[in-house]
CSV table of C-alpha atoms in Angstrom, one decimal:
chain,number,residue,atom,x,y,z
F,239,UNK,CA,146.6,86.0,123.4
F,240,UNK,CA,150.6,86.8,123.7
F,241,UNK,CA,152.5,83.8,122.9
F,242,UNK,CA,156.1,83.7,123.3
F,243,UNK,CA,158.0,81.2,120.7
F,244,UNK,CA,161.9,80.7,120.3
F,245,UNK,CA,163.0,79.8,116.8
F,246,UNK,CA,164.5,76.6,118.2
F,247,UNK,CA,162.3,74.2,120.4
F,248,UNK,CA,159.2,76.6,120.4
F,249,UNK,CA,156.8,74.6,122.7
F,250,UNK,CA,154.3,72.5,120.7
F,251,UNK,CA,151.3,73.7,122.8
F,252,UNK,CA,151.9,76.8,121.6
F,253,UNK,CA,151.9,75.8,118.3
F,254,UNK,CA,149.4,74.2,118.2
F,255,UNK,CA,147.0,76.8,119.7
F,256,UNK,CA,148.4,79.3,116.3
F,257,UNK,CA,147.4,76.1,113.9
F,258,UNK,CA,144.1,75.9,115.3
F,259,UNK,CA,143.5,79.4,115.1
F,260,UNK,CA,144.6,79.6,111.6
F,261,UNK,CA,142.0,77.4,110.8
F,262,UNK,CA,139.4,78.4,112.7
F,263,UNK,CA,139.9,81.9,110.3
F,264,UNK,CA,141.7,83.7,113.4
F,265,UNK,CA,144.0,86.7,112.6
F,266,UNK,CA,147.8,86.3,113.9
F,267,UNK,CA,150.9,88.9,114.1
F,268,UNK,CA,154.0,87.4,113.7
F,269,UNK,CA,158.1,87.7,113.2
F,270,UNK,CA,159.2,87.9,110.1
F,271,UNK,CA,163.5,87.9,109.1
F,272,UNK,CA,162.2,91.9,108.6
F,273,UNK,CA,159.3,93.7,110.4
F,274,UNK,CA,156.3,91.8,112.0
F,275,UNK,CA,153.5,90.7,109.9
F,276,UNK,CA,149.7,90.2,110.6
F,277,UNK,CA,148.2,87.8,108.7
F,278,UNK,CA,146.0,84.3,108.1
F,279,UNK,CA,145.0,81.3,106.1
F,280,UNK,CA,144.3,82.6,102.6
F,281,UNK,CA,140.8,80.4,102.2
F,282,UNK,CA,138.4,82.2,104.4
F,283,UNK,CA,137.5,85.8,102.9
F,284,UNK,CA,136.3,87.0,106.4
F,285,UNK,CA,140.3,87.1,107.3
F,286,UNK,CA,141.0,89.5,104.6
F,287,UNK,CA,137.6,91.4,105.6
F,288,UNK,CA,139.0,91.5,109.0
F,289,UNK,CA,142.5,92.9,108.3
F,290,UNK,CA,141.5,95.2,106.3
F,291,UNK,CA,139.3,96.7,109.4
F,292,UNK,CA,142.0,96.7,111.6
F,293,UNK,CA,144.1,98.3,109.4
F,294,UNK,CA,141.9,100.8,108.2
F,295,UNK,CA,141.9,100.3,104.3
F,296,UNK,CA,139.9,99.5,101.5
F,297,UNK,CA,140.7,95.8,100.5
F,298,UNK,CA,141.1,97.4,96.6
F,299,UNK,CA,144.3,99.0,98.5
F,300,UNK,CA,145.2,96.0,100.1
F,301,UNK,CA,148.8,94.7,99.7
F,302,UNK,CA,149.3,91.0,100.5
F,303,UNK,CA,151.4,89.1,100.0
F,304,UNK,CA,152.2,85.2,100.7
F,305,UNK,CA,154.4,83.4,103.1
F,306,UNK,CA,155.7,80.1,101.9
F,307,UNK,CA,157.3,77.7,103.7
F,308,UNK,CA,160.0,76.8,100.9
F,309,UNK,CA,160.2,76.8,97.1
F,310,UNK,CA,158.2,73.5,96.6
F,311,UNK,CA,155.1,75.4,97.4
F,312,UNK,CA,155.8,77.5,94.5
F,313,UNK,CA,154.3,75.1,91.6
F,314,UNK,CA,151.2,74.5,93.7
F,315,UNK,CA,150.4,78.4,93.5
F,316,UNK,CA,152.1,80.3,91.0
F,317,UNK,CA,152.4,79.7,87.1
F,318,UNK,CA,155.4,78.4,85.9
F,319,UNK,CA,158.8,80.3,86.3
F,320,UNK,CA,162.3,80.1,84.2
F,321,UNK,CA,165.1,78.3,84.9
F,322,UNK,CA,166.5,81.9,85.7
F,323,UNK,CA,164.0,83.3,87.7
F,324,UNK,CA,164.3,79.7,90.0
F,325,UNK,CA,167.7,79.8,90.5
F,326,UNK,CA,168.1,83.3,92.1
F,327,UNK,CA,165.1,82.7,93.9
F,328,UNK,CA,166.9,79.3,95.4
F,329,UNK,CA,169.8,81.4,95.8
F,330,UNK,CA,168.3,84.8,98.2
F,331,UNK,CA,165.7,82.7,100.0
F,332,UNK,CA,165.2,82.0,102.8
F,333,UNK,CA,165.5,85.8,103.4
F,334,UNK,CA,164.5,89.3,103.2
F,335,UNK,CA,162.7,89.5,100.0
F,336,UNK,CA,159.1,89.7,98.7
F,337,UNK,CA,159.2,88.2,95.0
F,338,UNK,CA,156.3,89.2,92.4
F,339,UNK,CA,155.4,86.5,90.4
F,340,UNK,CA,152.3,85.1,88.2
F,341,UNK,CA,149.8,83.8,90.4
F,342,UNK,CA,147.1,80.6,89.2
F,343,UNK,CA,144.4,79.7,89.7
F,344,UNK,CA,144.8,78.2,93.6
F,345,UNK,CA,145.5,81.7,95.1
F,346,UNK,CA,142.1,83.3,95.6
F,347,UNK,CA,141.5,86.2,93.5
F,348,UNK,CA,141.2,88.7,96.5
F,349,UNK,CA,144.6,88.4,97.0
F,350,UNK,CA,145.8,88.6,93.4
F,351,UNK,CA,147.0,92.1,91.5
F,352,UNK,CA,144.7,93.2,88.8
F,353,UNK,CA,147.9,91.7,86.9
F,354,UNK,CA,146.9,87.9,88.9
F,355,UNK,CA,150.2,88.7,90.4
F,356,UNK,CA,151.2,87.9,93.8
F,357,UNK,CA,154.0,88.5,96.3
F,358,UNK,CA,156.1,86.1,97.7
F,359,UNK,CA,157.9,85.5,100.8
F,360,UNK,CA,159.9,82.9,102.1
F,361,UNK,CA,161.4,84.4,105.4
F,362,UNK,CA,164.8,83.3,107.4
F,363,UNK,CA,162.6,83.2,110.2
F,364,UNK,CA,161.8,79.8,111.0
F,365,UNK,CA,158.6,80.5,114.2
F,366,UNK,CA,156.6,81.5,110.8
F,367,UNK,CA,158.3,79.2,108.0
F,368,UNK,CA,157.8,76.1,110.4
F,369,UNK,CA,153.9,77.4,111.0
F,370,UNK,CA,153.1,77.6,107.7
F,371,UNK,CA,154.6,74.1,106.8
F,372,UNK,CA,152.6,72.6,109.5
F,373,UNK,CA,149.5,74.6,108.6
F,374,UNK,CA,150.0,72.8,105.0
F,375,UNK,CA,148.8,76.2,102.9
F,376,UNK,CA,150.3,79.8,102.5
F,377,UNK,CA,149.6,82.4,105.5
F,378,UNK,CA,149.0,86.0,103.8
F,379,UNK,CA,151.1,88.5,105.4
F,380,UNK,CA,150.9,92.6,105.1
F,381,UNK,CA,153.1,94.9,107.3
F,382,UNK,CA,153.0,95.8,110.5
F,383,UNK,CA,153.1,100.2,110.0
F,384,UNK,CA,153.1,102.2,113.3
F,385,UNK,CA,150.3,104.3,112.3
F,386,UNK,CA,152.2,107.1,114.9
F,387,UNK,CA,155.2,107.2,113.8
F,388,UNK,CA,155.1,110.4,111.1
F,389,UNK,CA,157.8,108.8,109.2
F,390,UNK,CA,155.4,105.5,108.5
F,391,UNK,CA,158.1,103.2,110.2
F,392,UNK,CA,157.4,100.1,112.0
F,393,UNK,CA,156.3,98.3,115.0
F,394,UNK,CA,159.4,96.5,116.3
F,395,UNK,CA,158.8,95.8,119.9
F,396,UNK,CA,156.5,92.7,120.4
F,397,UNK,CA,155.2,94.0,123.7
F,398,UNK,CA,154.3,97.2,122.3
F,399,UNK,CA,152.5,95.3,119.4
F,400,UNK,CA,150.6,93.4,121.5
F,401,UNK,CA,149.7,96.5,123.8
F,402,UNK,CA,148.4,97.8,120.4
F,403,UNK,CA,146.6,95.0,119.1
F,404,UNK,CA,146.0,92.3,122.1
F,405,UNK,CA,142.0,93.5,121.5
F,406,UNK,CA,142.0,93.3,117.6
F,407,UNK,CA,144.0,89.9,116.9
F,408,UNK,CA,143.5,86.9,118.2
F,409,UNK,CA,147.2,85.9,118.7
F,410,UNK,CA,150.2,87.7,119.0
F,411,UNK,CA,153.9,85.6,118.3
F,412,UNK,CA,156.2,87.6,120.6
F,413,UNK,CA,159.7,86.2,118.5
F,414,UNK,CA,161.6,88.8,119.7
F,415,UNK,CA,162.2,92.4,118.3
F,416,UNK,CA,161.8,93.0,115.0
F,417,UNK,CA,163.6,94.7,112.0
F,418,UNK,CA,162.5,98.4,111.0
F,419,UNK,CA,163.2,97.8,107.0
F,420,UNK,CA,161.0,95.6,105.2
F,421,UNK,CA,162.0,93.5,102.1
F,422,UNK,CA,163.4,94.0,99.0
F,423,UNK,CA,160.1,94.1,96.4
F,424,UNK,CA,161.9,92.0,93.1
F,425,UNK,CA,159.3,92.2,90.0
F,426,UNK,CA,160.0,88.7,88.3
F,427,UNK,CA,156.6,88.6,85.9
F,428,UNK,CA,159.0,90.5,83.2
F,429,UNK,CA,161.6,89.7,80.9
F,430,UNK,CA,164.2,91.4,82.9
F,431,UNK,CA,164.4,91.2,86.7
F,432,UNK,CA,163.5,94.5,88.3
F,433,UNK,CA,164.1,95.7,92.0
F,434,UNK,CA,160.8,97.6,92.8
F,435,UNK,CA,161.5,98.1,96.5
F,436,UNK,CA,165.0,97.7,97.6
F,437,UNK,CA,164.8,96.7,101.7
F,438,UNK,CA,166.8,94.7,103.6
F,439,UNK,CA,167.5,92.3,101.4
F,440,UNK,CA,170.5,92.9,99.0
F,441,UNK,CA,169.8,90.4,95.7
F,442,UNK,CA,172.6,88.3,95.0
């Protein structure tokens, strides 16, 4: 299913349809503020079974991470963070970054580094930030890689996505094109802060 949504007004209908997917254990590709993601509700093990088929890899390979809607989800699934650590996250997000922090004991294990670390996300891309606040828990999220492109880029056009994927998916989020650089990967489980991926997102 090809669903267009705007970031202001998306029509409820719509929404509703990708909520009841979600919970039903569906698989959904969606905007992000950088590349599309594909992704689901993080309680059903037969949506991280599934994305891994689609994508081709071994779920030991598997790199997921989380899509909050804002900070205040961050208590309910991560250990406590610094002072520090909380008020550069408040100041770059929303935005373009993927932030590695200790994960506890509410984010399955599946999804969890052999560290119980997990990525973070909070886009500035409010069709997926406004899902995931209605769906009430975390959607995983792993990138969308053109498996064509030699150079390992990204699918950016949503109607060449869904011409990809319309048969392995159950809905597609057209939200517009998408970005071709993914986030900036910031390591926060450390003493010192450390840029592990530097994307679109410049840290402040």
């Amino acid at each position: 299913m090809f669903l267009k949504l705007y970031e202001e007004n998306p029509n409820p209908r719509y929404v509703k349809m990708i909520l009841e997917c979600l919970a039903d254990g569906g698989v959904i590709i969606f905007p992000t503020d950088t590349i599309y993601g594909m992704g689901g509700g993080i309680n059903n093990p037969k949506v991280l079974d599934r994305i891994c088929q689609i994508k081709g890899i071994r779920k030991e390979k598997a790199n997921f991470s989380l899509i909050f809607h804002d900070l205040s989800m961050l208590s309910e699934f991560t250990r406590p963070i610094s002072n520090n650590v909380y008020k550069m996250m408040k100041r770059n997000l929303p935005g373009a970054f993927t932030f590695i922090l200790e994960a506890n004991n509410n984010v399955p294990r599946i999804f969890q580094s052999k560290k119980k670390t997990i990525g973070i996300r909070i886009p500035d891309q409010p069709i997926i930030t406004n899902i995931v606040n209605e769906f009430g828990s975390p959607i995983m999220t792993t990138s969308l890689v053109d498996d064509e492109d030699e150079m390992g880029g990204y699918l950016t056009d949503p109607e060449e996505i869904n011409e990809r994927y319309k048969d392995k998916v159950d809905i597609i989020i057209d939200g517009g094109a998408g970005e071709n650089t993914a986030s900036t990967v910031v390591d926060c489980t450390e003493n010192e802060i450390l840029i592990v991926r530097q994307g679109k997102g410049v840290l402040d």
